[in-house]
């Protein structure tokens, strides 16, 4: 009986006037006051209103068909992202090819759908801030135009097939959810201005069928399911369908609570192991957390909060992420909009400090940003270990080394156990190239290869998609020591990497042990001018035929029995790798794709043929005297 009373109370809150799913009347009034007292908030409101003015004049009509997967928008030959010349012409900036027709044209349509849904949200907010009916009417017309068309869009996936997982306005339930969330907000913001018939049309012919399409596709603990939960939950809240809200929040296999309980590691890192997907998941979660809060359901748990801590723990000194797994990189500051809401809800000073380094020019800052934030550094100066996720960042005043040794991370994981990313003398050296658009072969061939990473490849093969293990971690005043192993990524081979960071030097010992003879390739990628102490001779062709080796070009080679060095110069900064002597060591240099596939990055591959071998390397960074 008490539970029922609470249930009725919470639904009364949802139905109460002044709850708009995204914000309530009190938050809008606070934002209005903020805009009057804080210049940054004033600018965001001004942009919102001028964007809404512009939308009145020049929004495109609701497209006659659904859009396509944005990952198709790359040149299939070289992986470069295409430039849009017109709605039907798409040029590769590298090879100059102009592509026409689908899927490229349909990617432009995908963008139109997203532009319209965001515009509907902004028009709805502009209406609430100004009370101007024409903003509400324009938002309502986007909603009713969609309601006129939505049922007639054929369901299609990224290959154009009518299958579960495909969608109507877009090509995936993921993208459908990203598109639907702002439409649900828009509806909550303006529905009071719509007549009953129009409201029923929007609910029955747009919001509910879209939610049903998304629900039919069932996934487990995954960033995509988090987006779907938010879309379905918001539709449930705005249409008063309790069963949709329950499913989005409470479903034991895939609801919001299950995602937080099983998807967030004890270290606060999202299980997919990529900060790109970590942020993407954070973006997916908050719309439902906030809408639920406005309806009296509290999803703001400590475990949810820990998601905001992991990016801080893993950041490089300039705030960039190490770029592990499928990830386009990204800086802490670009995640500031997420931290605006987090700081408002939890008041954690570290989140506020991050905001103090940003221009606070986001909608999130206007709606939730606290006027006062503490100042101070963002990135920790101490070494950090995420033992469950299997990530560590070794830090000294001169050098930072991010290491990935633990969980693979599912479909977006890379076969790169014991990979290191290094930063010193003010810049990134040891590079993880991250990922590019998934629709091009280069993504699989290079970005998901082992040789693209700063670790050891065995017999020119990919590592298996297995987890590695922490062996030792010790932080003292003078140094940080990490030992980690990967004994299951190659059959019959045990790999152990031991790193000691002290000042400007990293001692790097990579042990490879087997009872059978193998070819061990120790690789390191870094931007800058690469030179070595060896007489390298140019060699024809690529370094190998497959598994990423085919993308290492301009190969030069040498053989040495002695100690030797390799050196990268970039601007004022220098990185020198000193290699201990080992008879019969083969050394290759070459060029391979970097974060941008059009920009080739120098790579060093150190090869040994043996049953067992140990690569003993000292990495030393310095800033050159002028
Ligand atoms: Zn091209
Ligand atoms: Zn990678």
Coordinates of C-alpha atoms in Angstrom, one line a residue, residues 12-470:
X12 CA 2.0 12.8 -10.0
X13 CA 5.4 14.5 -10.1
X14 CA 5.9 13.4 -13.7
X15 CA 2.5 14.7 -14.7
X16 CA 2.8 17.9 -12.8
X17 CA 3.0 21.1 -14.8
X18 CA 6.5 22.4 -15.0
X19 CA 8.3 19.1 -15.4
X20 CA 9.7 19.0 -18.9
X21 CA 11.7 15.8 -18.7
X22 CA 14.9 17.7 -19.4
X23 CA 14.4 20.4 -16.9
X24 CA 11.7 21.7 -14.7
X25 CA 10.3 25.2 -14.2
X26 CA 12.6 25.9 -11.2
X27 CA 15.7 24.9 -13.2
X28 CA 14.6 27.2 -16.1
X29 CA 14.2 30.1 -13.7
X30 CA 17.6 29.4 -12.2
X31 CA 19.1 29.3 -15.7
X32 CA 17.4 32.6 -16.5
X33 CA 19.0 34.3 -13.4
X34 CA 22.3 32.7 -14.2
X35 CA 22.2 34.1 -17.7
X36 CA 21.7 37.6 -16.2
X37 CA 24.6 37.3 -13.7
X38 CA 27.2 35.1 -15.5
X39 CA 28.6 36.2 -18.9
X40 CA 29.1 32.6 -20.0
X41 CA 25.6 31.6 -19.2
X42 CA 24.3 34.7 -21.0
X43 CA 26.2 33.8 -24.1
X44 CA 24.8 30.2 -24.1
X45 CA 21.2 31.5 -23.8
X46 CA 21.9 34.1 -26.5
X47 CA 23.1 31.3 -28.8
X48 CA 20.1 29.1 -28.0
X49 CA 17.7 31.9 -28.8
X50 CA 19.5 33.0 -32.0
X51 CA 19.7 29.3 -33.1
X52 CA 15.9 29.1 -32.5
X53 CA 15.4 32.3 -34.6
X54 CA 17.4 30.8 -37.3
X55 CA 15.5 27.5 -37.1
X56 CA 12.3 29.5 -37.7
X57 CA 13.7 30.7 -41.1
X58 CA 15.8 27.9 -42.5
X59 CA 15.2 24.4 -41.1
X60 CA 15.0 21.8 -43.9
X61 CA 11.8 19.7 -44.1
X62 CA 11.5 16.3 -42.5
X63 CA 13.2 14.0 -45.0
X64 CA 11.2 11.6 -47.1
X65 CA 13.4 8.7 -46.1
X66 CA 15.6 7.4 -43.4
X67 CA 19.3 8.0 -43.2
X68 CA 22.4 5.8 -43.1
X69 CA 25.3 4.9 -40.8
X70 CA 27.7 7.8 -40.4
X71 CA 30.7 5.3 -40.3
X72 CA 30.2 4.9 -44.1
X73 CA 31.4 8.5 -44.6
X74 CA 35.0 7.6 -45.4
X75 CA 37.0 6.9 -48.5
X76 CA 37.1 3.1 -48.8
X77 CA 40.6 3.3 -50.4
X78 CA 42.5 5.3 -47.8
X79 CA 40.1 5.6 -44.8
X80 CA 40.0 9.5 -44.9
X81 CA 36.8 11.1 -43.7
X82 CA 35.0 12.6 -46.7
X83 CA 34.2 16.3 -47.2
X84 CA 30.7 17.2 -48.1
X85 CA 30.5 19.3 -51.3
X86 CA 26.8 19.1 -51.6
X87 CA 24.0 16.7 -50.5
X88 CA 25.0 14.4 -53.4
X89 CA 28.8 15.0 -53.8
X90 CA 31.3 13.7 -51.2
X91 CA 35.0 14.2 -51.8
X92 CA 38.0 12.4 -50.4
X93 CA 40.6 15.0 -49.2
X94 CA 43.4 12.5 -49.7
X95 CA 42.9 10.9 -53.2
X96 CA 40.4 13.4 -54.5
X97 CA 37.7 10.8 -55.5
X98 CA 34.2 12.3 -55.5
X99 CA 31.6 9.8 -54.3
X100 CA 27.9 10.1 -55.2
X101 CA 24.8 8.1 -54.3
X102 CA 24.2 5.9 -51.3
X103 CA 25.3 5.2 -48.7
X104 CA 27.0 8.7 -48.8
X105 CA 23.8 10.7 -49.7
X106 CA 21.9 8.8 -47.0
X107 CA 24.5 9.8 -44.4
X108 CA 23.7 13.4 -45.2
X109 CA 20.0 12.6 -44.6
X110 CA 21.0 11.0 -41.3
X111 CA 22.5 14.4 -40.4
X112 CA 19.3 16.2 -41.3
X113 CA 17.3 13.9 -39.0
X114 CA 19.6 14.7 -36.1
X115 CA 19.6 18.4 -36.9
X116 CA 15.8 18.5 -36.8
X117 CA 15.6 16.6 -33.6
X118 CA 18.1 18.9 -31.8
X119 CA 16.4 21.9 -33.3
X120 CA 13.0 20.7 -31.9
X121 CA 14.6 20.5 -28.4
X122 CA 16.2 23.9 -28.8
X123 CA 13.0 25.5 -30.0
X124 CA 11.2 23.9 -27.1
X125 CA 13.7 25.4 -24.7
X126 CA 13.6 28.8 -26.4
X127 CA 9.8 28.8 -26.0
X128 CA 10.1 28.1 -22.3
X129 CA 12.7 30.8 -21.9
X130 CA 10.8 33.5 -23.9
X131 CA 7.2 32.3 -24.0
X132 CA 7.2 33.0 -27.7
X133 CA 4.5 30.8 -29.3
X134 CA 6.1 30.6 -32.7
X135 CA 9.0 28.6 -31.2
X136 CA 6.6 26.1 -29.7
X137 CA 4.7 25.9 -33.0
X138 CA 7.8 25.2 -35.0
X139 CA 8.9 22.5 -32.6
X140 CA 5.4 21.0 -32.6
X141 CA 5.4 21.0 -36.4
X142 CA 8.7 19.0 -36.5
X143 CA 7.0 16.5 -34.2
X144 CA 3.8 16.3 -36.2
X145 CA 5.6 16.1 -39.5
X146 CA 7.6 13.2 -38.2
X147 CA 4.4 11.6 -36.9
X148 CA 3.0 11.9 -40.5
X149 CA 5.9 10.1 -41.9
X150 CA 7.5 7.9 -39.3
X151 CA 5.4 4.7 -39.8
X152 CA 6.0 4.8 -43.6
X153 CA 9.9 4.8 -43.3
X154 CA 11.0 1.3 -44.0
X155 CA 13.1 -0.3 -41.3
X156 CA 16.7 -0.8 -42.6
X157 CA 20.0 -1.7 -41.1
X158 CA 23.5 -0.4 -42.2
X159 CA 23.4 -2.8 -45.2
X160 CA 19.9 -1.7 -46.1
X161 CA 18.3 -4.9 -44.8
X162 CA 15.0 -5.1 -42.9
X163 CA 16.2 -6.7 -39.7
X164 CA 16.0 -6.3 -36.0
X165 CA 18.6 -3.8 -34.9
X166 CA 17.8 -1.7 -38.0
X167 CA 15.8 1.5 -37.6
X168 CA 13.6 3.9 -39.6
X169 CA 14.9 7.5 -39.4
X170 CA 18.4 6.1 -39.1
X171 CA 20.0 2.7 -39.7
X172 CA 20.5 1.4 -36.2
X173 CA 18.4 1.4 -33.0
X174 CA 21.4 3.1 -31.4
X175 CA 21.2 6.1 -33.8
X176 CA 17.4 6.0 -33.6
X177 CA 17.7 6.4 -29.8
X178 CA 20.2 9.3 -30.1
X179 CA 17.7 11.0 -32.5
X180 CA 14.6 10.2 -30.4
X181 CA 15.8 11.5 -27.1
X182 CA 15.7 15.2 -28.1
X183 CA 12.3 14.7 -29.7
X184 CA 11.0 13.4 -26.4
X185 CA 12.4 16.4 -24.7
X186 CA 10.9 18.7 -27.3
X187 CA 7.5 17.1 -26.9
X188 CA 7.6 17.5 -23.1
X189 CA 8.6 21.1 -23.5
X190 CA 5.8 22.1 -26.0
X191 CA 2.9 19.6 -25.6
X192 CA 0.9 22.0 -23.5
X193 CA 0.6 24.2 -26.6
X194 CA -0.7 21.3 -28.8
X195 CA -4.3 20.2 -29.1
X196 CA -5.4 16.7 -28.0
X197 CA -5.4 15.3 -31.6
X198 CA -1.9 16.5 -32.3
X199 CA -0.6 15.1 -29.0
X200 CA -2.2 11.7 -29.7
X201 CA -0.7 11.7 -33.2
X202 CA 2.8 12.4 -31.9
X203 CA 2.5 9.8 -29.2
X204 CA 0.9 7.1 -31.2
X205 CA 2.6 7.6 -34.6
X206 CA 6.1 8.8 -33.6
X207 CA 7.2 8.3 -29.9
X208 CA 5.6 5.0 -29.1
X209 CA 6.4 3.2 -32.4
X210 CA 10.0 4.4 -32.3
X211 CA 10.2 3.1 -28.7
X212 CA 8.8 -0.2 -29.8
X213 CA 11.3 -0.5 -32.6
X214 CA 14.1 0.2 -30.2
X215 CA 12.8 -2.2 -27.6
X216 CA 12.4 -5.1 -30.0
X217 CA 16.2 -5.1 -30.3
X218 CA 17.5 -6.5 -27.0
X219 CA 21.1 -6.2 -26.0
X220 CA 22.9 -6.8 -22.7
X221 CA 25.4 -4.6 -20.9
X222 CA 26.5 -2.3 -23.6
X223 CA 26.8 1.5 -24.4
X224 CA 24.2 1.0 -27.1
X225 CA 21.6 -0.4 -24.7
X226 CA 22.2 2.6 -22.4
X227 CA 21.1 4.9 -25.3
X228 CA 18.1 2.7 -25.9
X229 CA 17.1 2.7 -22.3
X230 CA 17.2 6.5 -22.2
X231 CA 15.1 6.7 -25.4
X232 CA 12.5 4.2 -24.2
X233 CA 12.5 5.5 -20.6
X234 CA 11.9 9.1 -21.8
X235 CA 9.1 8.1 -24.1
X236 CA 7.6 6.1 -21.2
X237 CA 7.8 9.1 -18.9
X238 CA 6.4 11.6 -21.4
X239 CA 3.5 9.4 -22.5
X240 CA 2.8 8.0 -19.0
X241 CA 3.6 4.4 -19.9
X242 CA 4.9 2.9 -16.7
X243 CA 5.9 -0.4 -18.3
X244 CA 8.3 1.4 -20.6
X245 CA 9.9 3.3 -17.6
X246 CA 10.2 0.1 -15.6
X247 CA 11.8 -1.8 -18.5
X248 CA 14.3 1.0 -19.1
X249 CA 15.3 1.3 -15.5
X250 CA 14.7 -2.0 -13.8
X251 CA 15.1 -4.8 -16.5
X252 CA 17.5 -7.2 -14.8
X253 CA 19.3 -8.0 -18.0
X254 CA 19.7 -4.5 -19.5
X255 CA 18.0 -1.8 -17.6
X256 CA 19.7 1.3 -16.3
X257 CA 20.4 -0.2 -12.9
X258 CA 21.9 -3.4 -14.4
X259 CA 24.1 -1.3 -16.7
X260 CA 25.5 0.6 -13.7
X261 CA 25.9 -2.5 -11.6
X262 CA 27.6 -4.7 -14.2
X263 CA 28.9 -2.3 -16.8
X264 CA 30.9 0.0 -14.6
X265 CA 34.0 -1.7 -13.2
X266 CA 34.9 -1.1 -9.5
X267 CA 37.5 1.4 -10.8
X268 CA 34.8 3.5 -12.5
X269 CA 35.8 2.6 -16.0
X270 CA 33.1 1.5 -18.4
X271 CA 33.8 -2.2 -19.2
X272 CA 34.4 -1.6 -23.0
X273 CA 37.7 -0.1 -22.0
X274 CA 37.7 2.8 -24.3
X275 CA 37.4 6.3 -23.0
X276 CA 35.6 7.2 -26.2
X277 CA 32.8 4.7 -25.4
X278 CA 33.1 5.6 -21.7
X279 CA 32.1 9.2 -22.6
X280 CA 29.5 7.9 -25.0
X281 CA 28.0 5.8 -22.3
X282 CA 28.0 8.8 -19.9
X283 CA 26.2 10.8 -22.6
X284 CA 23.7 8.0 -22.9
X285 CA 22.9 7.6 -19.2
X286 CA 22.2 11.1 -18.0
X287 CA 19.0 11.9 -19.9
X288 CA 17.3 9.0 -18.1
X289 CA 18.9 9.7 -14.8
X290 CA 17.8 13.3 -14.9
X291 CA 14.3 12.6 -16.3
X292 CA 13.8 9.9 -13.6
X293 CA 15.0 12.4 -10.9
X294 CA 12.3 14.9 -12.1
X295 CA 9.8 12.0 -11.7
X296 CA 10.9 11.2 -8.2
X297 CA 13.2 8.2 -9.1
X298 CA 16.7 8.4 -7.8
X299 CA 19.4 6.9 -10.1
X300 CA 22.3 9.0 -8.9
X301 CA 24.2 6.3 -7.1
X302 CA 27.9 6.2 -6.1
X303 CA 28.7 3.6 -8.7
X304 CA 27.2 5.9 -11.4
X305 CA 29.3 8.7 -10.0
X306 CA 32.5 6.7 -10.3
X307 CA 32.1 6.9 -14.1
X308 CA 33.1 10.5 -13.8
X309 CA 36.3 9.7 -11.8
X310 CA 37.9 7.2 -14.3
X311 CA 38.6 9.7 -17.1
X312 CA 40.4 12.0 -14.6
X313 CA 42.4 9.0 -13.3
X314 CA 43.5 8.0 -16.8
X315 CA 44.2 11.5 -18.3
X316 CA 47.6 12.4 -19.8
X317 CA 49.1 15.7 -18.6
X318 CA 47.4 17.7 -21.3
X319 CA 44.0 16.2 -20.5
X320 CA 44.0 13.9 -23.5
X321 CA 42.9 10.3 -23.1
X322 CA 45.4 7.6 -23.9
X323 CA 43.2 6.4 -26.9
X324 CA 43.0 2.7 -26.0
X325 CA 40.6 0.4 -27.9
X326 CA 38.1 1.9 -30.4
X327 CA 38.4 5.5 -29.5
X328 CA 38.8 8.7 -31.4
X329 CA 40.8 10.1 -28.5
X330 CA 39.3 13.2 -26.9
X331 CA 40.2 15.6 -24.1
X332 CA 38.8 15.9 -20.6
X333 CA 37.8 19.5 -21.5
X334 CA 35.6 18.3 -24.3
X335 CA 33.6 16.2 -21.7
X336 CA 32.9 19.3 -19.7
X337 CA 29.2 19.4 -20.5
X338 CA 28.8 16.0 -18.7
X339 CA 30.7 17.4 -15.7
X340 CA 28.4 20.4 -15.5
X341 CA 25.5 18.2 -14.5
X342 CA 27.7 15.9 -12.4
X343 CA 29.1 18.8 -10.4
X344 CA 25.5 20.1 -9.8
X345 CA 24.3 16.7 -8.6
X346 CA 27.3 15.5 -6.5
X347 CA 29.4 18.6 -5.8
X348 CA 32.7 16.7 -6.2
X349 CA 35.4 19.4 -6.2
X350 CA 37.4 17.6 -8.9
X351 CA 34.5 18.0 -11.3
X352 CA 34.2 21.7 -10.6
X353 CA 38.0 22.2 -11.1
X354 CA 37.7 20.6 -14.6
X355 CA 34.9 23.2 -15.4
X356 CA 37.2 26.0 -14.2
X357 CA 39.5 25.2 -17.2
X358 CA 36.7 25.5 -19.7
X359 CA 34.7 28.3 -21.3
X360 CA 31.4 26.8 -20.0
X361 CA 29.7 27.4 -23.3
X362 CA 27.4 24.4 -23.3
X363 CA 23.7 24.0 -23.0
X364 CA 24.4 21.8 -19.9
X365 CA 26.3 24.7 -18.3
X366 CA 23.3 27.0 -18.9
X367 CA 20.8 24.5 -17.5
X368 CA 22.7 23.0 -14.6
X369 CA 26.1 24.7 -14.2
X370 CA 26.8 26.1 -10.8
X371 CA 27.9 29.7 -10.9
X372 CA 30.9 29.1 -8.6
X373 CA 33.5 26.4 -9.3
X374 CA 36.7 25.7 -7.5
X375 CA 40.0 26.3 -9.3
X376 CA 43.0 24.0 -9.5
X377 CA 44.8 21.3 -11.6
X378 CA 42.7 18.7 -13.2
X379 CA 45.0 15.8 -13.9
X380 CA 46.5 13.9 -11.0
X381 CA 50.2 14.1 -10.4
X382 CA 50.3 10.8 -8.6
X383 CA 50.4 7.4 -10.4
X384 CA 47.0 5.7 -10.6
X385 CA 46.0 2.1 -10.9
X386 CA 42.6 0.8 -12.1
X387 CA 43.2 -2.9 -11.0
X388 CA 39.8 -4.3 -12.1
X389 CA 39.8 -2.7 -15.5
X390 CA 43.5 -3.4 -15.9
X391 CA 44.8 0.1 -16.7
X392 CA 47.5 2.1 -15.0
X393 CA 49.1 5.5 -15.4
X394 CA 52.6 5.9 -14.1
X395 CA 53.4 9.5 -13.4
X396 CA 56.6 11.4 -12.6
X397 CA 57.1 15.2 -12.9
X398 CA 58.8 14.5 -16.3
X399 CA 57.0 11.6 -17.8
X400 CA 53.6 9.8 -18.0
X401 CA 53.1 6.3 -19.1
X402 CA 49.6 4.8 -19.6
X403 CA 49.5 1.0 -19.7
X404 CA 46.8 -1.3 -20.7
X405 CA 47.1 -4.9 -19.5
X406 CA 43.7 -6.1 -18.2
X407 CA 40.2 -6.5 -19.6
X408 CA 39.9 -6.8 -23.3
X409 CA 36.7 -4.8 -23.6
X410 CA 34.4 -6.8 -25.9
X411 CA 33.7 -5.8 -29.5
X412 CA 35.5 -2.5 -29.3
X413 CA 38.6 -4.1 -27.7
X414 CA 41.9 -4.1 -29.5
X415 CA 44.4 -7.0 -29.3
X416 CA 47.0 -4.8 -27.6
X417 CA 47.8 -6.2 -24.1
X418 CA 50.8 -4.7 -22.5
X419 CA 50.5 -1.7 -24.8
X420 CA 52.0 1.6 -23.5
X421 CA 51.3 5.2 -24.4
X422 CA 54.0 7.7 -23.3
X423 CA 54.0 11.4 -22.8
X424 CA 57.0 13.5 -21.9
X425 CA 58.7 16.9 -22.4
X426 CA 55.2 18.3 -23.0
X427 CA 54.0 16.0 -25.8
X428 CA 52.7 12.7 -26.7
X429 CA 55.3 10.2 -27.8
X430 CA 54.3 6.5 -27.7
X431 CA 51.0 6.6 -29.7
X432 CA 47.9 4.4 -29.8
X433 CA 46.3 5.3 -33.1
X434 CA 42.8 4.8 -31.6
X435 CA 40.2 4.2 -34.3
X436 CA 38.7 5.7 -37.5
X437 CA 35.3 5.3 -39.1
X438 CA 34.4 1.6 -38.8
X439 CA 33.0 1.4 -42.4
X440 CA 36.4 1.2 -44.0
X441 CA 38.7 -1.8 -44.2
X442 CA 41.7 0.1 -42.8
X443 CA 40.0 0.2 -39.4
X444 CA 40.0 -3.6 -39.1
X445 CA 43.3 -4.1 -40.9
X446 CA 45.4 -1.5 -39.1
X447 CA 43.6 0.0 -36.0
X448 CA 42.6 -3.3 -34.7
X449 CA 45.9 -5.0 -35.3
X450 CA 48.5 -5.8 -32.7
X451 CA 51.5 -4.4 -34.6
X452 CA 49.7 -0.9 -34.6
X453 CA 50.3 -0.9 -30.8
X454 CA 53.4 -0.4 -28.6
X455 CA 53.6 -4.0 -27.5
X456 CA 55.0 -7.3 -28.8
X457 CA 53.5 -9.2 -31.7
X458 CA 54.4 -12.9 -32.1
X459 CA 54.9 -14.6 -35.5
X460 CA 53.3 -11.6 -37.2
X461 CA 49.9 -12.7 -35.7
X462 CA 47.2 -10.8 -33.8
X463 CA 47.0 -11.3 -30.1
X464 CA 43.9 -13.3 -29.0
X465 CA 41.1 -11.2 -27.5
X466 CA 42.0 -12.2 -24.0
X467 CA 42.6 -10.4 -20.7
X468 CA 46.1 -9.8 -19.2
X469 CA 46.9 -9.6 -15.5
X470 CA 48.6 -7.4 -13.0

